[in-house]
mmCIF file of C-alpha atoms in Angstrom:
data_model
loop_
_atom_site.group_PDB
_atom_site.id
_atom_site.type_symbol
_atom_site.label_atom_id
_atom_site.label_comp_id
_atom_site.label_asym_id
_atom_site.label_seq_id
_atom_site.Cartn_x
_atom_site.Cartn_y
_atom_site.Cartn_z
ATOM 1 C CA MET A 9 63.079 -49.537 -101.780
ATOM 2 C CA SER A 10 61.511 -50.470 -98.481
ATOM 3 C CA GLU A 11 57.852 -49.902 -97.720
ATOM 4 C CA SER A 12 58.803 -47.507 -94.912
ATOM 5 C CA LYS A 13 59.939 -45.012 -97.578
ATOM 6 C CA LEU A 14 56.489 -44.651 -99.090
ATOM 7 C CA PRO A 15 55.997 -40.960 -99.939
ATOM 8 C CA VAL A 16 53.840 -39.274 -97.350
ATOM 9 C CA SER A 17 51.819 -37.650 -100.134
ATOM 10 C CA THR A 18 50.605 -41.032 -101.362
ATOM 11 C CA ILE A 19 48.881 -41.838 -98.093
ATOM 12 C CA PRO A 20 46.021 -39.581 -96.971
ATOM 13 C CA ALA A 21 45.607 -38.572 -93.382
ATOM 14 C CA LEU A 22 44.015 -41.528 -91.653
ATOM 15 C CA ARG A 23 42.380 -39.608 -88.849
ATOM 16 C CA PHE A 24 38.715 -38.770 -89.212
ATOM 17 C CA ALA A 25 38.019 -35.295 -90.476
ATOM 18 C CA PHE A 26 34.703 -33.587 -91.186
ATOM 19 C CA ASP A 27 35.379 -32.724 -94.811
ATOM 20 C CA ARG A 28 32.728 -31.356 -97.124
ATOM 21 C CA SER A 29 31.258 -34.741 -98.039
ATOM 22 C CA LEU A 30 30.722 -35.650 -94.385
ATOM 23 C CA VAL A 31 29.100 -32.314 -93.629
ATOM 24 C CA ILE A 32 26.735 -32.744 -96.578
ATOM 25 C CA ALA A 33 25.863 -36.330 -95.634
ATOM 26 C CA PHE A 34 25.187 -35.619 -91.965
ATOM 27 C CA SER A 35 23.272 -32.436 -92.833
ATOM 28 C CA CYS A 36 21.011 -34.460 -95.126
ATOM 29 C CA ILE A 37 20.488 -37.015 -92.362
ATOM 30 C CA ILE A 38 19.360 -34.271 -89.978
ATOM 31 C CA LEU A 39 17.075 -32.759 -92.613
ATOM 32 C CA MET A 40 15.515 -36.148 -93.342
ATOM 33 C CA LEU A 41 14.925 -36.799 -89.651
ATOM 34 C CA LEU A 42 13.255 -33.410 -89.239
ATOM 35 C CA GLY A 43 11.210 -33.862 -92.408
ATOM 36 C CA GLY A 44 10.129 -37.327 -91.320
ATOM 37 C CA ALA A 45 9.145 -35.987 -87.913
ATOM 38 C CA LEU A 46 6.886 -33.418 -89.576
ATOM 39 C CA TYR A 47 5.197 -36.182 -91.548
ATOM 40 C CA SER A 48 4.869 -38.632 -88.639
ATOM 41 C CA ARG A 49 5.407 -38.097 -84.920
ATOM 42 C CA GLU A 50 6.683 -41.673 -84.578
ATOM 43 C CA PHE A 51 9.631 -40.975 -86.848
ATOM 44 C CA LEU A 52 11.874 -39.759 -84.009
ATOM 45 C CA SER A 53 10.719 -42.296 -81.440
ATOM 46 C CA PRO A 54 13.552 -44.427 -79.970
ATOM 47 C CA GLU A 55 11.927 -47.672 -81.090
ATOM 48 C CA TYR A 56 11.567 -46.502 -84.679
ATOM 49 C CA LEU A 57 15.141 -45.190 -84.783
ATOM 50 C CA LEU A 58 16.457 -48.471 -83.398
ATOM 51 C CA GLN A 59 14.478 -50.330 -86.031
ATOM 52 C CA GLN A 60 16.023 -48.201 -88.758
ATOM 53 C CA LEU A 61 19.508 -48.765 -87.354
ATOM 54 C CA GLN A 62 18.836 -52.498 -87.287
ATOM 55 C CA ILE A 63 17.903 -52.387 -90.973
ATOM 56 C CA SER A 64 20.929 -50.181 -91.659
ATOM 57 C CA ALA A 65 23.209 -52.777 -90.085
ATOM 58 C CA PHE A 66 22.763 -55.282 -92.944
ATOM 59 C CA LEU A 67 23.620 -52.644 -95.531
ATOM 60 C CA GLY A 68 26.415 -51.306 -93.315
ATOM 61 C CA ILE A 69 28.171 -54.671 -93.131
ATOM 62 C CA ILE A 70 27.998 -55.069 -96.912
ATOM 63 C CA ALA A 71 29.244 -51.501 -97.397
ATOM 64 C CA SER A 72 32.202 -52.201 -95.085
ATOM 65 C CA GLY A 73 33.516 -54.780 -97.523
ATOM 66 C CA ALA A 74 32.592 -52.750 -100.592
ATOM 67 C CA MET A 75 34.561 -49.809 -99.189
ATOM 68 C CA MET A 76 37.752 -51.883 -98.963
ATOM 69 C CA VAL A 77 37.528 -52.682 -102.676
ATOM 70 C CA ILE A 78 36.636 -49.123 -103.692
ATOM 71 C CA LEU A 79 39.574 -47.738 -101.697
ATOM 72 C CA ILE A 80 41.991 -49.672 -103.922
ATOM 73 C CA GLY A 81 40.323 -48.286 -107.040
ATOM 74 C CA HIS A 82 38.221 -51.334 -107.943
ATOM 75 C CA ILE A 83 34.592 -52.343 -107.624
ATOM 76 C CA ASP A 84 32.837 -55.557 -106.602
ATOM 77 C CA LEU A 85 29.695 -56.325 -108.595
ATOM 78 C CA SER A 86 29.416 -59.880 -107.257
ATOM 79 C CA ILE A 87 27.848 -58.602 -104.019
ATOM 80 C CA PRO A 88 24.201 -59.538 -104.829
ATOM 81 C CA TRP A 89 24.682 -63.259 -105.256
ATOM 82 C CA THR A 90 27.491 -63.462 -102.723
ATOM 83 C CA VAL A 91 24.915 -62.287 -100.188
ATOM 84 C CA THR A 92 22.541 -64.973 -101.451
ATOM 85 C CA LEU A 93 25.314 -67.585 -101.445
ATOM 86 C CA GLY A 94 26.150 -66.934 -97.799
ATOM 87 C CA ALA A 95 22.509 -67.213 -96.784
ATOM 88 C CA MET A 96 21.740 -70.319 -98.828
ATOM 89 C CA MET A 97 24.859 -72.249 -97.849
ATOM 90 C CA ALA A 98 24.427 -71.431 -94.160
ATOM 91 C CA THR A 99 20.834 -72.664 -94.125
ATOM 92 C CA ALA A 100 21.714 -75.661 -96.302
ATOM 93 C CA VAL A 101 24.505 -76.792 -93.963
ATOM 94 C CA ALA A 102 22.130 -76.482 -91.023
ATOM 95 C CA GLY A 103 19.622 -78.686 -92.825
ATOM 96 C CA TRP A 104 22.166 -81.271 -93.946
ATOM 97 C CA PHE A 105 24.066 -81.922 -90.724
ATOM 98 C CA GLY A 106 21.585 -81.352 -87.897
ATOM 99 C CA GLU A 107 23.192 -80.241 -84.630
ATOM 100 C CA THR A 108 26.663 -80.180 -86.144
ATOM 101 C CA GLY A 109 25.297 -78.091 -88.983
ATOM 102 C CA ASN A 110 23.954 -75.555 -86.524
ATOM 103 C CA LEU A 111 27.520 -74.947 -85.347
ATOM 104 C CA LEU A 112 28.988 -74.862 -88.842
ATOM 105 C CA ALA A 113 26.251 -72.851 -90.589
ATOM 106 C CA ILE A 114 27.576 -69.338 -90.013
ATOM 107 C CA PRO A 115 31.296 -70.116 -90.571
ATOM 108 C CA VAL A 116 30.515 -72.053 -93.759
ATOM 109 C CA GLY A 117 28.375 -69.234 -95.133
ATOM 110 C CA VAL A 118 31.087 -66.643 -94.488
ATOM 111 C CA PHE A 119 33.782 -68.977 -95.848
ATOM 112 C CA CYS A 120 31.881 -69.420 -99.120
ATOM 113 C CA GLY A 121 31.698 -65.661 -99.539
ATOM 114 C CA ALA A 122 35.411 -65.325 -98.805
ATOM 115 C CA MET A 123 36.153 -67.922 -101.513
ATOM 116 C CA VAL A 124 34.185 -65.874 -104.037
ATOM 117 C CA GLY A 125 36.230 -62.858 -102.978
ATOM 118 C CA LEU A 126 39.433 -64.864 -103.335
ATOM 119 C CA LEU A 127 38.568 -65.809 -106.909
ATOM 120 C CA ASN A 128 37.690 -62.182 -107.663
ATOM 121 C CA GLY A 129 40.987 -61.023 -106.199
ATOM 122 C CA LEU A 130 43.029 -63.566 -108.137
ATOM 123 C CA GLY A 131 41.317 -62.620 -111.385
ATOM 124 C CA VAL A 132 41.841 -58.902 -110.864
ATOM 125 C CA ALA A 133 45.349 -59.074 -109.370
ATOM 126 C CA TYR A 134 47.025 -61.715 -111.521
ATOM 127 C CA LEU A 135 44.947 -61.908 -114.696
ATOM 128 C CA ARG A 136 44.699 -58.087 -114.730
ATOM 129 C CA LEU A 137 41.089 -58.226 -115.823
ATOM 130 C CA PRO A 138 38.876 -55.178 -115.122
ATOM 131 C CA SER A 139 37.215 -55.693 -111.753
ATOM 132 C CA MET A 140 33.845 -54.523 -113.065
ATOM 133 C CA ILE A 141 33.789 -57.219 -115.758
ATOM 134 C CA PHE A 142 35.330 -60.031 -113.722
ATOM 135 C CA THR A 143 33.119 -59.581 -110.656
ATOM 136 C CA LEU A 144 30.010 -59.213 -112.811
ATOM 137 C CA GLY A 145 30.879 -62.521 -114.450
ATOM 138 C CA MET A 146 31.513 -64.100 -111.040
ATOM 139 C CA ASN A 147 28.112 -62.857 -109.899
ATOM 140 C CA ALA A 148 26.519 -64.685 -112.842
ATOM 141 C CA VAL A 149 28.475 -67.859 -112.046
ATOM 142 C CA VAL A 150 27.368 -67.832 -108.409
ATOM 143 C CA GLN A 151 23.795 -67.157 -109.485
ATOM 144 C CA GLY A 152 23.883 -70.176 -111.771
ATOM 145 C CA LEU A 153 25.328 -72.380 -109.031
ATOM 146 C CA MET A 154 22.640 -71.333 -106.570
ATOM 147 C CA VAL A 155 19.853 -71.891 -109.092
ATOM 148 C CA LEU A 156 21.353 -75.318 -109.786
ATOM 149 C CA HIS A 157 21.545 -75.981 -106.038
ATOM 150 C CA THR A 158 17.897 -75.092 -105.423
ATOM 151 C CA GLY A 159 16.397 -76.132 -108.761
ATOM 152 C CA GLY A 160 15.205 -72.565 -109.178
ATOM 153 C CA PHE A 161 12.862 -72.782 -106.195
ATOM 154 C CA ALA A 162 13.022 -71.180 -102.774
ATOM 155 C CA PRO A 163 15.175 -73.296 -100.428
ATOM 156 C CA GLN A 164 13.241 -75.258 -97.818
ATOM 157 C CA ASP A 165 15.947 -75.044 -95.155
ATOM 158 C CA HIS A 166 15.435 -72.605 -92.304
ATOM 159 C CA ALA A 167 17.872 -70.344 -90.474
ATOM 160 C CA THR A 168 19.358 -71.658 -87.256
ATOM 161 C CA ASP A 169 18.417 -70.257 -83.864
ATOM 162 C CA ALA A 170 21.847 -68.631 -83.668
ATOM 163 C CA MET A 171 21.347 -66.853 -87.000
ATOM 164 C CA HIS A 172 17.913 -65.646 -85.916
ATOM 165 C CA PHE A 173 19.267 -64.467 -82.552
ATOM 166 C CA LEU A 174 22.125 -62.536 -84.133
ATOM 167 C CA ALA A 175 19.766 -60.849 -86.582
ATOM 168 C CA VAL A 176 16.796 -59.914 -84.381
ATOM 169 C CA GLY A 177 17.793 -60.483 -80.748
ATOM 170 C CA ARG A 178 17.975 -57.542 -78.330
ATOM 171 C CA PRO A 179 19.588 -58.839 -75.126
ATOM 172 C CA VAL A 180 21.664 -55.720 -74.311
ATOM 173 C CA PHE A 181 19.481 -52.785 -73.193
ATOM 174 C CA GLY A 182 17.104 -53.417 -76.084
ATOM 175 C CA ILE A 183 19.804 -52.690 -78.681
ATOM 176 C CA PRO A 184 19.479 -54.960 -81.759
ATOM 177 C CA ASN A 185 22.224 -57.545 -82.092
ATOM 178 C CA ALA A 186 22.547 -56.690 -85.773
ATOM 179 C CA LEU A 187 23.485 -53.137 -84.808
ATOM 180 C CA LEU A 188 26.067 -54.368 -82.299
ATOM 181 C CA ILE A 189 27.550 -56.630 -84.975
ATOM 182 C CA TRP A 190 27.782 -53.684 -87.367
ATOM 183 C CA VAL A 191 29.577 -51.722 -84.642
ATOM 184 C CA ALA A 192 32.026 -54.611 -84.233
ATOM 185 C CA VAL A 193 32.588 -54.890 -87.993
ATOM 186 C CA GLY A 194 32.987 -51.127 -88.260
ATOM 187 C CA THR A 195 35.471 -51.050 -85.389
ATOM 188 C CA LEU A 196 37.527 -53.767 -87.065
ATOM 189 C CA THR A 197 37.419 -51.899 -90.376
ATOM 190 C CA ILE A 198 38.529 -48.663 -88.740
ATOM 191 C CA PHE A 199 41.354 -50.486 -86.955
ATOM 192 C CA LEU A 200 42.538 -52.112 -90.180
ATOM 193 C CA LEU A 201 42.506 -48.842 -92.100
ATOM 194 C CA THR A 202 43.984 -46.562 -89.463
ATOM 195 C CA ARG A 203 46.212 -48.663 -87.214
ATOM 196 C CA THR A 204 47.794 -51.334 -89.394
ATOM 197 C CA ALA A 205 50.343 -51.572 -92.176
ATOM 198 C CA PHE A 206 47.665 -53.241 -94.278
ATOM 199 C CA GLY A 207 45.520 -50.092 -94.075
ATOM 200 C CA ARG A 208 48.425 -47.910 -95.223
ATOM 201 C CA ARG A 209 48.986 -50.269 -98.136
ATOM 202 C CA VAL A 210 45.304 -50.089 -99.102
ATOM 203 C CA TYR A 211 45.459 -46.296 -99.395
ATOM 204 C CA ALA A 212 48.811 -46.457 -101.186
ATOM 205 C CA VAL A 213 47.518 -48.928 -103.784
ATOM 206 C CA GLY A 214 44.392 -46.837 -104.267
ATOM 207 C CA ASN A 215 46.389 -43.658 -104.820
ATOM 208 C CA ARG A 216 48.900 -45.094 -107.266
ATOM 209 C CA GLU A 217 49.398 -48.826 -107.566
ATOM 210 C CA ALA A 218 52.624 -48.585 -109.576
ATOM 211 C CA ALA A 219 54.241 -46.270 -107.034
ATOM 212 C CA ALA A 220 53.165 -48.555 -104.182
ATOM 213 C CA TYR A 221 54.680 -51.550 -105.994
ATOM 214 C CA LEU A 222 57.988 -49.746 -106.548
ATOM 215 C CA SER A 223 57.988 -48.840 -102.854
ATOM 216 C CA GLY A 224 57.946 -52.510 -101.896
ATOM 217 C CA VAL A 225 54.234 -53.111 -101.349
ATOM 218 C CA ASN A 226 52.893 -56.495 -102.412
ATOM 219 C CA THR A 227 50.064 -54.909 -104.364
ATOM 220 C CA ASN A 228 48.597 -58.211 -105.546
ATOM 221 C CA ALA A 229 48.215 -59.432 -101.970
ATOM 222 C CA VAL A 230 46.491 -56.182 -100.976
ATOM 223 C CA ILE A 231 44.041 -56.479 -103.873
ATOM 224 C CA ILE A 232 43.266 -60.106 -103.088
ATOM 225 C CA TRP A 233 42.708 -59.473 -99.385
ATOM 226 C CA CYS A 234 40.383 -56.532 -100.074
ATOM 227 C CA PHE A 235 38.226 -58.693 -102.318
ATOM 228 C CA VAL A 236 38.266 -61.523 -99.762
ATOM 229 C CA LEU A 237 37.055 -59.106 -97.074
ATOM 230 C CA SER A 238 34.340 -57.819 -99.398
ATOM 231 C CA GLY A 239 33.119 -61.338 -100.160
ATOM 232 C CA ALA A 240 33.181 -62.378 -96.500
ATOM 233 C CA ALA A 241 31.284 -59.236 -95.438
ATOM 234 C CA ALA A 242 28.624 -59.744 -98.118
ATOM 235 C CA ALA A 243 28.153 -63.398 -97.171
ATOM 236 C CA PHE A 244 27.985 -62.559 -93.461
ATOM 237 C CA ALA A 245 25.292 -59.996 -94.186
ATOM 238 C CA GLY A 246 23.467 -62.706 -96.134
ATOM 239 C CA VAL A 247 23.651 -65.025 -93.122
ATOM 240 C CA LEU A 248 22.133 -62.298 -90.943
ATOM 241 C CA LEU A 249 19.438 -61.539 -93.516
ATOM 242 C CA ALA A 250 18.511 -65.220 -93.569
ATOM 243 C CA GLY A 251 18.237 -65.076 -89.778
ATOM 244 C CA TYR A 252 16.119 -61.927 -90.021
ATOM 245 C CA SER A 253 13.654 -63.495 -92.472
ATOM 246 C CA THR A 254 14.128 -67.053 -91.059
ATOM 247 C CA LYS A 255 14.894 -68.376 -94.580
ATOM 248 C CA ALA A 256 17.134 -67.768 -97.558
ATOM 249 C CA TYR A 257 15.529 -66.986 -100.886
ATOM 250 C CA GLN A 258 16.489 -66.371 -104.491
ATOM 251 C CA ALA A 259 18.076 -63.007 -105.351
ATOM 252 C CA MET A 260 17.907 -61.776 -101.757
ATOM 253 C CA GLY A 261 21.064 -59.736 -102.304
ATOM 254 C CA ASP A 262 19.917 -57.892 -105.423
ATOM 255 C CA PRO A 263 18.531 -54.826 -103.570
ATOM 256 C CA TYR A 264 21.902 -54.192 -101.880
ATOM 257 C CA LEU A 265 24.367 -53.624 -104.725
ATOM 258 C CA LEU A 266 23.532 -50.025 -105.663
ATOM 259 C CA PRO A 267 22.829 -48.895 -102.066
ATOM 260 C CA ALA A 268 26.126 -50.377 -100.823
ATOM 261 C CA ILE A 269 28.220 -48.661 -103.469
ATOM 262 C CA ALA A 270 26.201 -45.443 -103.179
ATOM 263 C CA ALA A 271 26.604 -45.398 -99.387
ATOM 264 C CA VAL A 272 30.386 -45.622 -99.711
ATOM 265 C CA VAL A 273 30.582 -42.919 -102.371
ATOM 266 C CA LEU A 274 28.038 -40.605 -100.722
ATOM 267 C CA GLY A 275 30.138 -40.836 -97.574
ATOM 268 C CA GLY A 276 33.069 -39.254 -99.377
ATOM 269 C CA THR A 277 35.126 -42.250 -100.476
ATOM 270 C CA ASN A 278 36.675 -41.507 -103.849
ATOM 271 C CA ILE A 279 35.218 -43.863 -106.441
ATOM 272 C CA LEU A 280 38.676 -43.957 -108.048
ATOM 273 C CA GLY A 281 40.288 -45.120 -104.810
ATOM 274 C CA GLY A 282 42.847 -43.786 -102.368
ATOM 275 C CA ARG A 283 40.674 -41.527 -100.256
ATOM 276 C CA GLY A 284 37.859 -42.042 -97.761
ATOM 277 C CA ASN A 285 37.103 -42.946 -94.182
ATOM 278 C CA TYR A 286 34.610 -45.210 -92.510
ATOM 279 C CA LEU A 287 32.744 -42.433 -90.723
ATOM 280 C CA GLY A 288 31.569 -41.255 -94.129
ATOM 281 C CA THR A 289 30.397 -44.752 -95.020
ATOM 282 C CA ILE A 290 28.348 -44.867 -91.803
ATOM 283 C CA ALA A 291 26.738 -41.567 -92.772
ATOM 284 C CA GLY A 292 26.024 -42.850 -96.276
ATOM 285 C CA VAL A 293 24.399 -46.041 -94.989
ATOM 286 C CA ILE A 294 22.146 -44.166 -92.556
ATOM 287 C CA LEU A 295 21.260 -41.596 -95.214
ATOM 288 C CA ILE A 296 20.156 -44.205 -97.727
ATOM 289 C CA THR A 297 18.208 -46.183 -95.116
ATOM 290 C CA LEU A 298 16.357 -43.047 -94.005
ATOM 291 C CA LEU A 299 15.574 -42.147 -97.606
ATOM 292 C CA GLN A 300 14.113 -45.589 -98.220
ATOM 293 C CA SER A 301 12.131 -45.374 -94.981
ATOM 294 C CA ILE A 302 10.664 -41.950 -95.735
ATOM 295 C CA LEU A 303 9.551 -43.034 -99.184
ATOM 296 C CA ALA A 304 7.927 -46.134 -97.667
ATOM 297 C CA VAL A 305 6.120 -44.104 -94.979
ATOM 298 C CA MET A 306 4.816 -41.735 -97.654
ATOM 299 C CA GLN A 307 3.468 -44.804 -99.511
ATOM 300 C CA MET A 308 5.248 -43.624 -102.608
ATOM 301 C CA PRO A 309 4.664 -45.904 -105.650
ATOM 302 C CA GLU A 310 7.676 -47.997 -106.618
ATOM 303 C CA ALA A 311 8.330 -45.976 -109.771
ATOM 304 C CA GLY A 312 8.315 -42.737 -107.801
ATOM 305 C CA ARG A 313 10.627 -44.214 -105.165
ATOM 306 C CA GLN A 314 13.191 -45.184 -107.786
ATOM 307 C CA ILE A 315 13.078 -41.750 -109.398
ATOM 308 C CA ILE A 316 13.492 -39.860 -106.109
ATOM 309 C CA TYR A 317 16.117 -42.302 -104.891
ATOM 310 C CA GLY A 318 18.188 -41.819 -108.046
ATOM 311 C CA VAL A 319 17.777 -38.031 -108.104
ATOM 312 C CA VAL A 320 18.932 -37.671 -104.487
ATOM 313 C CA ILE A 321 22.009 -39.832 -105.092
ATOM 314 C CA LEU A 322 22.936 -37.934 -108.260
ATOM 315 C CA ALA A 323 22.393 -34.570 -106.572
ATOM 316 C CA MET A 324 24.663 -35.471 -103.648
ATOM 317 C CA LEU A 325 27.343 -36.841 -105.942
ATOM 318 C CA LEU A 326 27.244 -33.642 -108.005
ATOM 319 C CA ALA A 327 27.523 -31.614 -104.790
ATOM 320 C CA TYR A 328 31.040 -32.843 -104.094
ATOM 321 C CA GLY A 329 31.889 -35.807 -106.289
ATOM 322 C CA ARG A 330 33.512 -33.868 -109.144
ATOM 323 C CA GLY A 331 35.834 -32.051 -106.781
ATOM 324 C CA GLU A 332 36.970 -35.326 -105.250
ATOM 325 C CA ILE A 333 37.704 -36.841 -108.675
ATOM 326 C CA ASP A 334 39.584 -33.726 -109.780
ATOM 327 C CA ARG A 335 41.656 -33.951 -106.593
ATOM 328 C CA LYS A 336 42.479 -37.547 -107.494
#
């Protein structure tokens, strides 16, 4: 059976629609902005909002890749140390090869992340191992390699000027480069999901992999490519984070695993795969960044931040998550 005969019911509408999850997410964003403005007048200032969007960009790029994996019904738990891998290898290459290294730093960092994604995809697609277990193991392997590479200490290599410029530069009307890069990554993600055969295959595999396979879809290739994109996105975000902080450091990706997955799910993407759009992921990323910012402005103790952060995520998931899973 040719791929063109895929049942229409297996592929959700690819156009953006303001479903319940999007309405909830954007409503919470508005409420947080208004609440923050009551607490501090600077909260709605253009400079502060741009700063928050710049911070959101790093999480948004990671969430772009995580969304691809979640859409096919899997999960990537190797994100934390893939972020660190991208940052450490980019700065290391710059330190090893001088001027040539400056040119190769960013591509090498992204390539290393893509290779981690490739191994994840091969393990999940061909060995049929649960993605949660395989990617968690891969995360531990990468962690061990990076500790071996650095001897357990913070790397001494610094980010290149290009990495720093991409992360913190504002050459276009004062808009952060990191935000522009997120826009570019988001545009590419939207194009892949809504305007290409690959995007249709992603949704088909996420809805029912067996049916997609019988319809002629190379499901293994789709799985592998989604994991490759996730690894490359995580490593690229790591490269930008190294540019933002001027150095790579141990475990720099650890704070991004839960927020990345939560941003995708809070934006309405079904955790079981097959349904979701990127507009929701954008809303989820901004929502989580604002929540973190408000708790920081309130000088909330770390324990209190974690409690409130978890309660808000659980409350939003309960608001619409069960209905989405039942629909699945």
